[in-house]
Short mmCIF file of C-alpha atoms and ligand atoms in Angstrom, two decimals:
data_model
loop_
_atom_site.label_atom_id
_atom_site.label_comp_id
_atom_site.label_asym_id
_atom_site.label_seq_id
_atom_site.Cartn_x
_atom_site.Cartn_y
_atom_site.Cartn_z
CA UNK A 1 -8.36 -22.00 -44.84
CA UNK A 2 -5.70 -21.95 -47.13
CA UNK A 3 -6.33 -21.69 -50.95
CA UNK A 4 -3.76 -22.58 -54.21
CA UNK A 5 -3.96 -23.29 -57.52
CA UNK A 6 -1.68 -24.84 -60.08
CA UNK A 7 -2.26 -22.27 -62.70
CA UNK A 8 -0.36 -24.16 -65.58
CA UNK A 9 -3.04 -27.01 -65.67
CA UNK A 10 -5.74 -24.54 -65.46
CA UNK A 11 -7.99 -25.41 -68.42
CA UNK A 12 -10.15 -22.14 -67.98
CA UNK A 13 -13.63 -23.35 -67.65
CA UNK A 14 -14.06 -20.81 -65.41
CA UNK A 15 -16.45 -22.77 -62.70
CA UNK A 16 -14.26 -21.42 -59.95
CA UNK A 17 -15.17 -17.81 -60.91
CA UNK A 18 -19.05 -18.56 -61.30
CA UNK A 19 -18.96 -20.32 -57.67
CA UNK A 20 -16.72 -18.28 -55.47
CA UNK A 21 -15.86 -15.33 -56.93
CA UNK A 22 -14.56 -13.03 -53.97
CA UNK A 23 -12.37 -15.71 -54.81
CA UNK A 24 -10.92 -16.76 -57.92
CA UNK A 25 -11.21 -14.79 -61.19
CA UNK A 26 -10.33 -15.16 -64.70
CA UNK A 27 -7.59 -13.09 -66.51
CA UNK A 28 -9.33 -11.57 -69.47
CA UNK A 29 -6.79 -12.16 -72.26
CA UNK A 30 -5.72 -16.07 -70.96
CA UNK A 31 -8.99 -16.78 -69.19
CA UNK A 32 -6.81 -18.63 -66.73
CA UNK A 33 -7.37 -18.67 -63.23
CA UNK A 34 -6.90 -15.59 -60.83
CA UNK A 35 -6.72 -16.78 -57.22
CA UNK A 36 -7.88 -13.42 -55.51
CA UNK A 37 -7.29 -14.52 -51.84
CA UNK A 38 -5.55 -17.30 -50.89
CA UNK A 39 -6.89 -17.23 -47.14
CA UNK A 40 -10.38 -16.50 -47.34
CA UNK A 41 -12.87 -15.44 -44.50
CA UNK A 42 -14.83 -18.42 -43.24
CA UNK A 43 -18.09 -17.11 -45.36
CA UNK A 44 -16.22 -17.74 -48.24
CA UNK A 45 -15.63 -22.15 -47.15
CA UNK A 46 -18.45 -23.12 -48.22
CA UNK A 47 -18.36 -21.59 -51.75
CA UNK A 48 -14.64 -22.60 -52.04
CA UNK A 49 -14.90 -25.87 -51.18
CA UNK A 50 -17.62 -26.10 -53.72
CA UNK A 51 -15.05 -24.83 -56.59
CA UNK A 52 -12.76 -27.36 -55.63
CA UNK A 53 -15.55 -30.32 -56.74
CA UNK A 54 -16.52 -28.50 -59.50
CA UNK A 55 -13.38 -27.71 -60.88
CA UNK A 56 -12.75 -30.19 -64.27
CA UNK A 57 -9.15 -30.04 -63.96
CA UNK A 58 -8.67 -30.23 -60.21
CA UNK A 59 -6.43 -27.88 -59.69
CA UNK A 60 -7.90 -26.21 -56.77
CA UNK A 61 -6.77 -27.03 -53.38
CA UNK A 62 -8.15 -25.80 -50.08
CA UNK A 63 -6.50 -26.99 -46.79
CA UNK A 64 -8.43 -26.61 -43.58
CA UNK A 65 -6.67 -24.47 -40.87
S1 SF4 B 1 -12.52 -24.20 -62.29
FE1 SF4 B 1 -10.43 -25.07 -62.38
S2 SF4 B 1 -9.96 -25.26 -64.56
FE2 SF4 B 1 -11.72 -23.89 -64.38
S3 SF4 B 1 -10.84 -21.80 -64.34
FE3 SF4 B 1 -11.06 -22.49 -62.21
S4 SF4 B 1 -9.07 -23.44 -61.67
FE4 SF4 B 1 -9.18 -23.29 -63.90
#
């Protein structure tokens, strides 16, 4: 799996974090997105694909190797 996010329409609401986050974090001062590995291991799928529907901007995308 590959992960990426368009961090300019990031709106912050930080679900990614909350869902998968051995994924994605939040910088601290612009609470925008942090994509902390863009391949994950397959125990992180589930949880990533699950950030992707819950993100309100839709910015996440995960393609399926
Ligand atoms: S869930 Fe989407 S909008 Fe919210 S912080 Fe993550 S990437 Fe940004």
């Amino acid at each position: 799996m590959k992960v990426a996010v368009d961090t300019s329409l990031c709106i912050g609401s930080g679900m990614c974090a909350l869902t998968a986050p051995a994924v994605f974090d939040q910088d601290p001062d612009e609470a925008v997105v942090v994509l902390l590995d863009p391949a994950p291991p397959p125990a992180q799928h589930a949880a990533v694909r699950l950030a992707v529907q819950r993100c309100p901007a839709a910015v996440i995308t995960a393609t399926e190797d």
